Amino acid sequence: MKSKITISEIAQKSGVSVSTVSRVLNNSPSVSPKKREKIQRIIDEYNYTPSVFARGMVNHTTRNIAVILPDITNPYFASLFQQVERFALQHQYATLMFNTMFVRGEQRPAEELTEADYYKIALEKQVDGVLILGGSMDKEDIPDEFLKALNQMHRQVPVVIVGSRVDGCDCLFVERNLKQGVTAIVHHFVALNHERIGFIGGEPGIRVTSARVEAFQQALSALGKRVDPRHVVLSDYYAQDGYSAMNQLLDMAGDADSNSQLPTAVVAINDMVALGAIRAMKDRGLQCPEHMAIASCDQFPSGEYSVPRLTSLDQHNEYLGRMAVLQLISAINGSEEEISINHTPELMIRESCGA
Amino acid sequence: MKSKITISEIAQKSGVSVSTVSRVLNNSPSVSPKKREKIQRIIDEYNYTPSVFARGMVNHTTRNIAVILPDITNPYFASLFQQVERFALQHQYATLMFNTMFVRGEQRPAEELTEADYYKIALEKQVDGVLILGGSMDKEDIPDEFLKALNQMHRQVPVVIVGSRVDGCDCLFVERNLKQGVTAIVHHFVALNHERIGFIGGEPGIRVTSARVEAFQQALSALGKRVDPRHVVLSDYYAQDGYSAMNQLLDMAGDADSNSQLPTAVVAINDMVALGAIRAMKDRGLQCPEHMAIASCDQFPSGEYSVPRLTSLDQHNEYLGRMAVLQLISAINGSEEEISINHTPELMIRESCGA
DNA sequence: TTGTAGGCGTTATCAC
DNA sequence: GTGATAACGCCTACAA
């Protein structure tokens, strides 16, 4: 690492004091135009950039934010994160990303870091703010100690959580409208004359999932239909989980008394689950949507190129990511208020729903 | 941001000097056990962590690395990056991620940052090392000025590039074996008695693509077969590109004289392209693998749950990511030598190849 | 083994 | 409008 040029060297070469150089660096108005111009020339010539360390020492900021999420390999997080990184950079913030890998428990890193450990690491990195996407934050029962860690972190730096609000958590929230989209799917299915509708995928005990299941049941009972509890099969968020959930559903057909009771349509928690489910159907010689219609709650890229093309919800992740960053930055700048967002998932009707 | 406790306060509370505290912080041996223990207790009690700024001021390191890649939304980069982040953290390095979004030109961020701008930003962030995955680095003709930026960056901090070596670039490289996997696919197809084999997807002028196309042609001609140039349709790396490439291929069937000349098997640059191609076939009433077999060069998660299940190459990205980080860290620690890696893609035979 | 003191590169607060 | 100078929190000779 070549030792960098310092502000005092720039000052010398420009024949001024460090304070004056510092002034042009932070474009303070009180510098004479000619000096300013000369100094700037020298700065450019030597390709000087101020030391982040020295700067940090005095104003205690890094211009870095931390983003903590479970699994960047999951398209939902990837698309959200992409926007976050981009908009943060537009505001001169770089993004430190932490992948907690708390997916299905089994994938935990060897050292057994807990999510709270990640909070601690982020704090040690002296980031100016923390953005949390999903993860344990979204559990139905958040351990007190976890909540405490969160609140404590928020006392040090602003913390924005993309997810459902938690009682007793002081962090800022950017909430998705979890129910509206599901309701739209249900209405769509009912309009298509489906009588028995199921729900597959999503981890039980996680609020993204339970909120959607609840919306699913509410929408149905509002229409005077009831849900067969056997038609709700939760598992997790990946293709293999859609595969296993659909298999469990189809296994019911073996029982004589439930033979004719299979759902004719199912709501999948996301596109990957939908794909896995379609795979499971195919393995039993069943076609989607002919034998069973499917619509998913979370559109992933290229879902429109699958066979069949997936009907799903566009959650407008670009918008969400942008809003989350805006919220974080405004909090970093001292604002207390929560930005209210207008998040409306959009039903993209394609083939898998049979419309 | 609550003002943090400092080393001198810890020193006071422990009844020792700052140097002694500093010694236990950096576990220098010369501290008496009892003092060490007491100091450590106070450190823990007050949850003290040294200021990264002050530390950086003296040893000029951040314990941060930068990862620069084009598009985290692309599963290839996501899986690579996931491993990178994880292994870096195991070595106490946090990861600053930059998503250049240089995908298809059109997606460039509004401010029109070039990749060289990202290098500059990474440098300004004073990272200890830079990891570059794909991007302009992989172009066939790298502009001189770009190469210069790269070399200049490497003079400041170690730069590791995951990709094909570039003449005149001093950075460290972690190279994938681009050809071996393609050859395996070709051999597999030939063993399946395919006479006319095509290649779809991948951006022309990009070396991942051209190296594979070349390997494809070499493998074929080594077997005494020749490639119809019309059967090589390059486009890009996404589903829509597989879709358009396959359509272009199928359009040939319209020409009377080339009617029977369609390939009976194609190699796709990756799973997404393969999926798009299968979609295009379906739209014309064609089945994969019955009408045309497909195998891809880059396996993505859940490719085994698609219809048909995709035959593709497992590039062992976990291994690659780990090696890249190891290379970077060893360079940060002053090692000059390149780690030699043993990268061997593995053919995963599933359904789309028709085996 | 322990403590003292100088310096790392900025910004901010003063004088001028 | 400009220039000294004192922090900022840590590490590392150097002294003891």
PDB file of N, CA and C in Angstrom, chain B residues 123-209:
ATOM      1  N   LEU B 123     -11.097   2.352  -3.437  1.00  0.00           N
ATOM      2  CA  LEU B 123      -9.828   2.849  -2.908  1.00  0.00           C
ATOM      3  C   LEU B 123     -10.066   3.924  -1.856  1.00  0.00           C
ATOM      4  N   GLU B 124     -10.984   4.818  -2.151  1.00  0.00           N
ATOM      5  CA  GLU B 124     -11.271   5.883  -1.199  1.00  0.00           C
ATOM      6  C   GLU B 124     -11.798   5.319   0.112  1.00  0.00           C
ATOM      7  N   LYS B 125     -12.462   4.197   0.002  1.00  0.00           N
ATOM      8  CA  LYS B 125     -12.984   3.558   1.213  1.00  0.00           C
ATOM      9  C   LYS B 125     -11.872   2.883   1.983  1.00  0.00           C
ATOM     10  N   GLN B 126     -10.686   2.983   1.447  1.00  0.00           N
ATOM     11  CA  GLN B 126      -9.501   2.444   2.110  1.00  0.00           C
ATOM     12  C   GLN B 126      -9.613   0.950   2.436  1.00  0.00           C
ATOM     13  N   VAL B 127     -10.174   0.206   1.522  1.00  0.00           N
ATOM     14  CA  VAL B 127     -10.263  -1.236   1.757  1.00  0.00           C
ATOM     15  C   VAL B 127      -8.868  -1.855   1.717  1.00  0.00           C
ATOM     16  N   ASP B 128      -8.757  -3.010   2.345  1.00  0.00           N
ATOM     17  CA  ASP B 128      -7.448  -3.670   2.394  1.00  0.00           C
ATOM     18  C   ASP B 128      -7.171  -4.502   1.147  1.00  0.00           C
ATOM     19  N   GLY B 129      -8.213  -4.745   0.381  1.00  0.00           N
ATOM     20  CA  GLY B 129      -8.033  -5.539  -0.829  1.00  0.00           C
ATOM     21  C   GLY B 129      -9.287  -5.469  -1.678  1.00  0.00           C
ATOM     22  N   VAL B 130      -9.146  -5.789  -2.953  1.00  0.00           N
ATOM     23  CA  VAL B 130     -10.286  -5.709  -3.862  1.00  0.00           C
ATOM     24  C   VAL B 130     -10.430  -7.032  -4.615  1.00  0.00           C
ATOM     25  N   LEU B 131     -11.648  -7.469  -4.702  1.00  0.00           N
ATOM     26  CA  LEU B 131     -11.940  -8.691  -5.437  1.00  0.00           C
ATOM     27  C   LEU B 131     -12.863  -8.314  -6.586  1.00  0.00           C
ATOM     28  N   ILE B 132     -12.477  -8.704  -7.796  1.00  0.00           N
ATOM     29  CA  ILE B 132     -13.295  -8.356  -8.947  1.00  0.00           C
ATOM     30  C   ILE B 132     -13.870  -9.618  -9.563  1.00  0.00           C
ATOM     31  N   LEU B 133     -15.174  -9.646  -9.689  1.00  0.00           N
ATOM     32  CA  LEU B 133     -15.821 -10.791 -10.302  1.00  0.00           C
ATOM     33  C   LEU B 133     -16.461 -10.358 -11.613  1.00  0.00           C
ATOM     34  N   GLY B 134     -15.985 -10.912 -12.704  1.00  0.00           N
ATOM     35  CA  GLY B 134     -16.585 -10.616 -14.000  1.00  0.00           C
ATOM     36  C   GLY B 134     -16.565  -9.138 -14.355  1.00  0.00           C
ATOM     37  N   GLY B 135     -17.484  -8.743 -15.191  1.00  0.00           N
ATOM     38  CA  GLY B 135     -17.530  -7.346 -15.605  1.00  0.00           C
ATOM     39  C   GLY B 135     -16.610  -7.059 -16.777  1.00  0.00           C
ATOM     40  N   SER B 136     -16.309  -5.811 -16.974  1.00  0.00           N
ATOM     41  CA  SER B 136     -15.524  -5.385 -18.133  1.00  0.00           C
ATOM     42  C   SER B 136     -14.173  -6.074 -18.202  1.00  0.00           C
ATOM     43  N   MET B 137     -13.705  -6.482 -17.019  1.00  0.00           N
ATOM     44  CA  MET B 137     -12.472  -7.247 -16.920  1.00  0.00           C
ATOM     45  C   MET B 137     -12.437  -8.428 -17.872  1.00  0.00           C
ATOM     46  N   ASP B 138     -13.614  -8.854 -18.243  1.00  0.00           N
ATOM     47  CA  ASP B 138     -13.674 -10.090 -19.007  1.00  0.00           C
ATOM     48  C   ASP B 138     -13.874  -9.833 -20.493  1.00  0.00           C
ATOM     49  N   LYS B 139     -13.743  -8.571 -20.864  1.00  0.00           N
ATOM     50  CA  LYS B 139     -13.880  -8.259 -22.283  1.00  0.00           C
ATOM     51  C   LYS B 139     -12.671  -8.736 -23.059  1.00  0.00           C
ATOM     52  N   GLU B 140     -12.879  -8.966 -24.330  1.00  0.00           N
ATOM     53  CA  GLU B 140     -11.767  -9.391 -25.162  1.00  0.00           C
ATOM     54  C   GLU B 140     -10.782  -8.237 -25.370  1.00  0.00           C
ATOM     55  N   ASP B 141     -11.327  -7.077 -25.624  1.00  0.00           N
ATOM     56  CA  ASP B 141     -10.454  -5.917 -25.775  1.00  0.00           C
ATOM     57  C   ASP B 141     -10.646  -5.002 -24.592  1.00  0.00           C
ATOM     58  N   ILE B 142      -9.705  -5.065 -23.693  1.00  0.00           N
ATOM     59  CA  ILE B 142      -9.789  -4.182 -22.541  1.00  0.00           C
ATOM     60  C   ILE B 142      -9.081  -2.886 -22.879  1.00  0.00           C
ATOM     61  N   PRO B 143      -9.795  -1.773 -22.804  1.00  0.00           N
ATOM     62  CA  PRO B 143      -9.185  -0.486 -23.126  1.00  0.00           C
ATOM     63  C   PRO B 143      -7.940  -0.273 -22.273  1.00  0.00           C
ATOM     64  N   ASP B 144      -6.931   0.274 -22.862  1.00  0.00           N
ATOM     65  CA  ASP B 144      -5.679   0.507 -22.165  1.00  0.00           C
ATOM     66  C   ASP B 144      -5.861   1.290 -20.881  1.00  0.00           C
ATOM     67  N   GLU B 145      -6.732   2.246 -20.960  1.00  0.00           N
ATOM     68  CA  GLU B 145      -6.934   3.129 -19.821  1.00  0.00           C
ATOM     69  C   GLU B 145      -7.554   2.368 -18.644  1.00  0.00           C
ATOM     70  N   PHE B 146      -8.333   1.374 -18.995  1.00  0.00           N
ATOM     71  CA  PHE B 146      -8.958   0.527 -17.996  1.00  0.00           C
ATOM     72  C   PHE B 146      -7.894  -0.338 -17.314  1.00  0.00           C
ATOM     73  N   LEU B 147      -7.029  -0.878 -18.150  1.00  0.00           N
ATOM     74  CA  LEU B 147      -5.944  -1.716 -17.649  1.00  0.00           C
ATOM     75  C   LEU B 147      -5.056  -0.910 -16.723  1.00  0.00           C
ATOM     76  N   LYS B 148      -4.841   0.327 -17.093  1.00  0.00           N
ATOM     77  CA  LYS B 148      -3.982   1.191 -16.309  1.00  0.00           C
ATOM     78  C   LYS B 148      -4.618   1.435 -14.945  1.00  0.00           C
ATOM     79  N   ALA B 149      -5.916   1.685 -14.959  1.00  0.00           N
ATOM     80  CA  ALA B 149      -6.628   1.908 -13.697  1.00  0.00           C
ATOM     81  C   ALA B 149      -6.474   0.700 -12.786  1.00  0.00           C
ATOM     82  N   LEU B 150      -6.584  -0.465 -13.388  1.00  0.00           N
ATOM     83  CA  LEU B 150      -6.468  -1.717 -12.641  1.00  0.00           C
ATOM     84  C   LEU B 150      -5.081  -1.868 -12.032  1.00  0.00           C
ATOM     85  N   ASN B 151      -4.085  -1.661 -12.855  1.00  0.00           N
ATOM     86  CA  ASN B 151      -2.720  -1.800 -12.369  1.00  0.00           C
ATOM     87  C   ASN B 151      -2.388  -0.770 -11.298  1.00  0.00           C
ATOM     88  N   GLN B 152      -2.904   0.407 -11.515  1.00  0.00           N
ATOM     89  CA  GLN B 152      -2.650   1.456 -10.538  1.00  0.00           C
ATOM     90  C   GLN B 152      -3.290   1.099  -9.200  1.00  0.00           C
ATOM     91  N   MET B 153      -4.491   0.564  -9.278  1.00  0.00           N
ATOM     92  CA  MET B 153      -5.168   0.143  -8.049  1.00  0.00           C
ATOM     93  C   MET B 153      -4.363  -0.952  -7.368  1.00  0.00           C
ATOM     94  N   HIS B 154      -3.871  -1.868  -8.169  1.00  0.00           N
ATOM     95  CA  HIS B 154      -3.121  -2.988  -7.598  1.00  0.00           C
ATOM     96  C   HIS B 154      -1.834  -2.514  -6.923  1.00  0.00           C
ATOM     97  N   ARG B 155      -1.351  -1.388  -7.339  1.00  0.00           N
ATOM     98  CA  ARG B 155      -0.164  -0.857  -6.690  1.00  0.00           C
ATOM     99  C   ARG B 155      -0.502  -0.337  -5.293  1.00  0.00           C
ATOM    100  N   GLN B 156      -1.747   0.033  -5.097  1.00  0.00           N
ATOM    101  CA  GLN B 156      -2.140   0.542  -3.771  1.00  0.00           C
ATOM    102  C   GLN B 156      -2.573  -0.590  -2.849  1.00  0.00           C
ATOM    103  N   VAL B 157      -3.439  -1.443  -3.353  1.00  0.00           N
ATOM    104  CA  VAL B 157      -3.896  -2.582  -2.553  1.00  0.00           C
ATOM    105  C   VAL B 157      -3.966  -3.817  -3.445  1.00  0.00           C
ATOM    106  N   PRO B 158      -3.854  -5.000  -2.858  1.00  0.00           N
ATOM    107  CA  PRO B 158      -3.939  -6.213  -3.661  1.00  0.00           C
ATOM    108  C   PRO B 158      -5.289  -6.318  -4.371  1.00  0.00           C
ATOM    109  N   VAL B 159      -5.241  -6.714  -5.615  1.00  0.00           N
ATOM    110  CA  VAL B 159      -6.456  -6.909  -6.395  1.00  0.00           C
ATOM    111  C   VAL B 159      -6.478  -8.335  -6.929  1.00  0.00           C
ATOM    112  N   VAL B 160      -7.538  -9.042  -6.620  1.00  0.00           N
ATOM    113  CA  VAL B 160      -7.687 -10.392  -7.145  1.00  0.00           C
ATOM    114  C   VAL B 160      -8.858 -10.413  -8.113  1.00  0.00           C
ATOM    115  N   ILE B 161      -8.634 -10.999  -9.248  1.00  0.00           N
ATOM    116  CA  ILE B 161      -9.673 -11.069 -10.265  1.00  0.00           C
ATOM    117  C   ILE B 161     -10.072 -12.514 -10.492  1.00  0.00           C
ATOM    118  N   VAL B 162     -11.349 -12.798 -10.384  1.00  0.00           N
ATOM    119  CA  VAL B 162     -11.824 -14.132 -10.727  1.00  0.00           C
ATOM    120  C   VAL B 162     -12.190 -14.097 -12.203  1.00  0.00           C
ATOM    121  N   GLY B 163     -11.354 -14.673 -13.014  1.00  0.00           N
ATOM    122  CA  GLY B 163     -11.578 -14.617 -14.447  1.00  0.00           C
ATOM    123  C   GLY B 163     -10.304 -14.928 -15.197  1.00  0.00           C
ATOM    124  N   SER B 164     -10.396 -14.836 -16.500  1.00  0.00           N
ATOM    125  CA  SER B 164      -9.242 -15.205 -17.311  1.00  0.00           C
ATOM    126  C   SER B 164      -8.131 -14.160 -17.204  1.00  0.00           C
ATOM    127  N   ARG B 165      -6.937 -14.633 -17.164  1.00  0.00           N
ATOM    128  CA  ARG B 165      -5.766 -13.764 -17.060  1.00  0.00           C
ATOM    129  C   ARG B 165      -5.707 -12.788 -18.238  1.00  0.00           C
ATOM    130  N   VAL B 166      -5.238 -11.593 -17.943  1.00  0.00           N
ATOM    131  CA  VAL B 166      -5.129 -10.564 -18.971  1.00  0.00           C
ATOM    132  C   VAL B 166      -3.662 -10.168 -19.138  1.00  0.00           C
ATOM    133  N   ASP B 167      -3.216 -10.170 -20.363  1.00  0.00           N
ATOM    134  CA  ASP B 167      -1.840  -9.738 -20.620  1.00  0.00           C
ATOM    135  C   ASP B 167      -1.657  -8.298 -20.185  1.00  0.00           C
ATOM    136  N   GLY B 168      -0.586  -8.057 -19.473  1.00  0.00           N
ATOM    137  CA  GLY B 168      -0.297  -6.690 -19.081  1.00  0.00           C
ATOM    138  C   GLY B 168      -1.016  -6.260 -17.823  1.00  0.00           C
ATOM    139  N   CYS B 169      -1.774  -7.148 -17.235  1.00  0.00           N
ATOM    140  CA  CYS B 169      -2.445  -6.820 -15.977  1.00  0.00           C
ATOM    141  C   CYS B 169      -1.697  -7.480 -14.826  1.00  0.00           C
ATOM    142  N   ASP B 170      -1.275  -6.648 -13.883  1.00  0.00           N
ATOM    143  CA  ASP B 170      -0.443  -7.159 -12.790  1.00  0.00           C
ATOM    144  C   ASP B 170      -1.240  -7.793 -11.663  1.00  0.00           C
ATOM    145  N   CYS B 171      -2.545  -7.660 -11.715  1.00  0.00           N
ATOM    146  CA  CYS B 171      -3.366  -8.172 -10.621  1.00  0.00           C
ATOM    147  C   CYS B 171      -3.222  -9.690 -10.499  1.00  0.00           C
ATOM    148  N   LEU B 172      -3.721 -10.200  -9.398  1.00  0.00           N
ATOM    149  CA  LEU B 172      -3.706 -11.648  -9.204  1.00  0.00           C
ATOM    150  C   LEU B 172      -4.956 -12.252  -9.813  1.00  0.00           C
ATOM    151  N   PHE B 173      -4.816 -13.448 -10.346  1.00  0.00           N
ATOM    152  CA  PHE B 173      -5.967 -14.068 -10.994  1.00  0.00           C
ATOM    153  C   PHE B 173      -6.330 -15.408 -10.361  1.00  0.00           C
ATOM    154  N   VAL B 174      -7.597 -15.656 -10.311  1.00  0.00           N
ATOM    155  CA  VAL B 174      -8.087 -16.983  -9.950  1.00  0.00           C
ATOM    156  C   VAL B 174      -8.878 -17.453 -11.164  1.00  0.00           C
ATOM    157  N   GLU B 175      -8.319 -18.404 -11.862  1.00  0.00           N
ATOM    158  CA  GLU B 175      -8.905 -18.773 -13.147  1.00  0.00           C
ATOM    159  C   GLU B 175      -9.803 -20.008 -13.069  1.00  0.00           C
ATOM    160  N   ARG B 176     -10.903 -19.895 -13.747  1.00  0.00           N
ATOM    161  CA  ARG B 176     -11.778 -21.057 -13.887  1.00  0.00           C
ATOM    162  C   ARG B 176     -11.324 -21.855 -15.104  1.00  0.00           C
ATOM    163  N   ASN B 177     -11.561 -23.126 -15.050  1.00  0.00           N
ATOM    164  CA  ASN B 177     -11.305 -23.944 -16.222  1.00  0.00           C
ATOM    165  C   ASN B 177     -12.534 -23.866 -17.113  1.00  0.00           C
ATOM    166  N   LEU B 178     -12.430 -22.998 -18.116  1.00  0.00           N
ATOM    167  CA  LEU B 178     -13.591 -22.721 -18.944  1.00  0.00           C
ATOM    168  C   LEU B 178     -13.870 -23.820 -19.969  1.00  0.00           C
ATOM    169  N   LYS B 179     -12.836 -24.508 -20.370  1.00  0.00           N
ATOM    170  CA  LYS B 179     -12.987 -25.416 -21.501  1.00  0.00           C
ATOM    171  C   LYS B 179     -13.415 -26.828 -21.121  1.00  0.00           C
ATOM    172  N   GLN B 180     -12.822 -27.313 -20.073  1.00  0.00           N
ATOM    173  CA  GLN B 180     -13.018 -28.714 -19.714  1.00  0.00           C
ATOM    174  C   GLN B 180     -14.498 -29.113 -19.630  1.00  0.00           C
ATOM    175  N   GLY B 181     -15.285 -28.262 -18.979  1.00  0.00           N
ATOM    176  CA  GLY B 181     -16.701 -28.589 -18.812  1.00  0.00           C
ATOM    177  C   GLY B 181     -17.425 -28.650 -20.150  1.00  0.00           C
ATOM    178  N   VAL B 182     -17.132 -27.680 -20.994  1.00  0.00           N
ATOM    179  CA  VAL B 182     -17.784 -27.642 -22.303  1.00  0.00           C
ATOM    180  C   VAL B 182     -17.448 -28.915 -23.086  1.00  0.00           C
ATOM    181  N   THR B 183     -16.201 -29.281 -23.017  1.00  0.00           N
ATOM    182  CA  THR B 183     -15.774 -30.500 -23.705  1.00  0.00           C
ATOM    183  C   THR B 183     -16.567 -31.710 -23.198  1.00  0.00           C
ATOM    184  N   ALA B 184     -16.734 -31.748 -21.901  1.00  0.00           N
ATOM    185  CA  ALA B 184     -17.494 -32.864 -21.323  1.00  0.00           C
ATOM    186  C   ALA B 184     -18.913 -32.902 -21.866  1.00  0.00           C
ATOM    187  N   ILE B 185     -19.503 -31.712 -21.995  1.00  0.00           N
ATOM    188  CA  ILE B 185     -20.869 -31.664 -22.520  1.00  0.00           C
ATOM    189  C   ILE B 185     -20.897 -32.175 -23.965  1.00  0.00           C
ATOM    190  N   VAL B 186     -19.941 -31.680 -24.748  1.00  0.00           N
ATOM    191  CA  VAL B 186     -19.890 -32.081 -26.159  1.00  0.00           C
ATOM    192  C   VAL B 186     -19.737 -33.605 -26.269  1.00  0.00           C
ATOM    193  N   HIS B 187     -18.828 -34.126 -25.487  1.00  0.00           N
ATOM    194  CA  HIS B 187     -18.621 -35.581 -25.539  1.00  0.00           C
ATOM    195  C   HIS B 187     -19.892 -36.325 -25.162  1.00  0.00           C
ATOM    196  N   HIS B 188     -20.544 -35.786 -24.178  1.00  0.00           N
ATOM    197  CA  HIS B 188     -21.792 -36.413 -23.742  1.00  0.00           C
ATOM    198  C   HIS B 188     -22.831 -36.407 -24.869  1.00  0.00           C
ATOM    199  N   PHE B 189     -22.958 -35.267 -25.511  1.00  0.00           N
ATOM    200  CA  PHE B 189     -23.912 -35.162 -26.613  1.00  0.00           C
ATOM    201  C   PHE B 189     -23.548 -36.120 -27.753  1.00  0.00           C
ATOM    202  N   VAL B 190     -22.277 -36.152 -28.050  1.00  0.00           N
ATOM    203  CA  VAL B 190     -21.840 -37.006 -29.156  1.00  0.00           C
ATOM    204  C   VAL B 190     -22.094 -38.479 -28.816  1.00  0.00           C
ATOM    205  N   ALA B 191     -21.838 -38.805 -27.561  1.00  0.00           N
ATOM    206  CA  ALA B 191     -22.103 -40.183 -27.140  1.00  0.00           C
ATOM    207  C   ALA B 191     -23.577 -40.514 -27.275  1.00  0.00           C
ATOM    208  N   LEU B 192     -24.379 -39.475 -27.202  1.00  0.00           N
ATOM    209  CA  LEU B 192     -25.827 -39.661 -27.350  1.00  0.00           C
ATOM    210  C   LEU B 192     -26.237 -39.630 -28.824  1.00  0.00           C
ATOM    211  N   ASN B 193     -25.224 -39.673 -29.701  1.00  0.00           N
ATOM    212  CA  ASN B 193     -25.448 -39.715 -31.141  1.00  0.00           C
ATOM    213  C   ASN B 193     -25.973 -38.444 -31.781  1.00  0.00           C
ATOM    214  N   HIS B 194     -25.715 -37.319 -31.121  1.00  0.00           N
ATOM    215  CA  HIS B 194     -26.119 -36.076 -31.755  1.00  0.00           C
ATOM    216  C   HIS B 194     -25.106 -35.720 -32.835  1.00  0.00           C
ATOM    217  N   GLU B 195     -25.613 -35.338 -33.970  1.00  0.00           N
ATOM    218  CA  GLU B 195     -24.740 -34.991 -35.091  1.00  0.00           C
ATOM    219  C   GLU B 195     -24.589 -33.481 -35.217  1.00  0.00           C
ATOM    220  N   ARG B 196     -25.692 -32.785 -35.016  1.00  0.00           N
ATOM    221  CA  ARG B 196     -25.653 -31.327 -35.162  1.00  0.00           C
ATOM    222  C   ARG B 196     -25.875 -30.688 -33.790  1.00  0.00           C
ATOM    223  N   ILE B 197     -24.842 -30.041 -33.311  1.00  0.00           N
ATOM    224  CA  ILE B 197     -24.901 -29.440 -31.980  1.00  0.00           C
ATOM    225  C   ILE B 197     -24.686 -27.941 -32.074  1.00  0.00           C
ATOM    226  N   GLY B 198     -25.497 -27.194 -31.364  1.00  0.00           N
ATOM    227  CA  GLY B 198     -25.384 -25.738 -31.400  1.00  0.00           C
ATOM    228  C   GLY B 198     -24.934 -25.165 -30.067  1.00  0.00           C
ATOM    229  N   PHE B 199     -24.800 -23.853 -30.054  1.00  0.00           N
ATOM    230  CA  PHE B 199     -24.373 -23.152 -28.833  1.00  0.00           C
ATOM    231  C   PHE B 199     -25.180 -21.869 -28.722  1.00  0.00           C
ATOM    232  N   ILE B 200     -25.781 -21.631 -27.576  1.00  0.00           N
ATOM    233  CA  ILE B 200     -26.589 -20.412 -27.430  1.00  0.00           C
ATOM    234  C   ILE B 200     -26.267 -19.645 -26.149  1.00  0.00           C
ATOM    235  N   GLY B 201     -26.446 -18.350 -26.248  1.00  0.00           N
ATOM    236  CA  GLY B 201     -26.286 -17.476 -25.080  1.00  0.00           C
ATOM    237  C   GLY B 201     -24.854 -17.026 -24.884  1.00  0.00           C
ATOM    238  N   GLY B 202     -24.677 -16.087 -23.989  1.00  0.00           N
ATOM    239  CA  GLY B 202     -23.348 -15.529 -23.754  1.00  0.00           C
ATOM    240  C   GLY B 202     -23.166 -14.312 -24.630  1.00  0.00           C
ATOM    241  N   GLU B 203     -22.467 -13.340 -24.117  1.00  0.00           N
ATOM    242  CA  GLU B 203     -22.294 -12.100 -24.861  1.00  0.00           C
ATOM    243  C   GLU B 203     -21.056 -12.206 -25.735  1.00  0.00           C
ATOM    244  N   PRO B 204     -21.179 -11.850 -26.984  1.00  0.00           N
ATOM    245  CA  PRO B 204     -19.990 -11.863 -27.844  1.00  0.00           C
ATOM    246  C   PRO B 204     -18.992 -10.804 -27.371  1.00  0.00           C
ATOM    247  N   GLY B 205     -17.726 -11.103 -27.525  1.00  0.00           N
ATOM    248  CA  GLY B 205     -16.703 -10.149 -27.104  1.00  0.00           C
ATOM    249  C   GLY B 205     -16.334 -10.297 -25.641  1.00  0.00           C
ATOM    250  N   ILE B 206     -16.991 -11.213 -24.962  1.00  0.00           N
ATOM    251  CA  ILE B 206     -16.674 -11.486 -23.561  1.00  0.00           C
ATOM    252  C   ILE B 206     -15.959 -12.827 -23.495  1.00  0.00           C
ATOM    253  N   ARG B 207     -14.875 -12.864 -22.734  1.00  0.00           N
ATOM    254  CA  ARG B 207     -14.047 -14.058 -22.813  1.00  0.00           C
ATOM    255  C   ARG B 207     -14.625 -15.326 -22.197  1.00  0.00           C
ATOM    256  N   VAL B 208     -15.496 -15.197 -21.181  1.00  0.00           N
ATOM    257  CA  VAL B 208     -16.137 -16.426 -20.710  1.00  0.00           C
ATOM    258  C   VAL B 208     -16.855 -17.087 -21.861  1.00  0.00           C
ATOM    259  N   THR B 209     -17.452 -16.250 -22.666  1.00  0.00           N
ATOM    260  CA  THR B 209     -18.220 -16.771 -23.785  1.00  0.00           C
ATOM    261  C   THR B 209     -17.313 -17.308 -24.884  1.00  0.00           C
TER     262      THR B 209
END
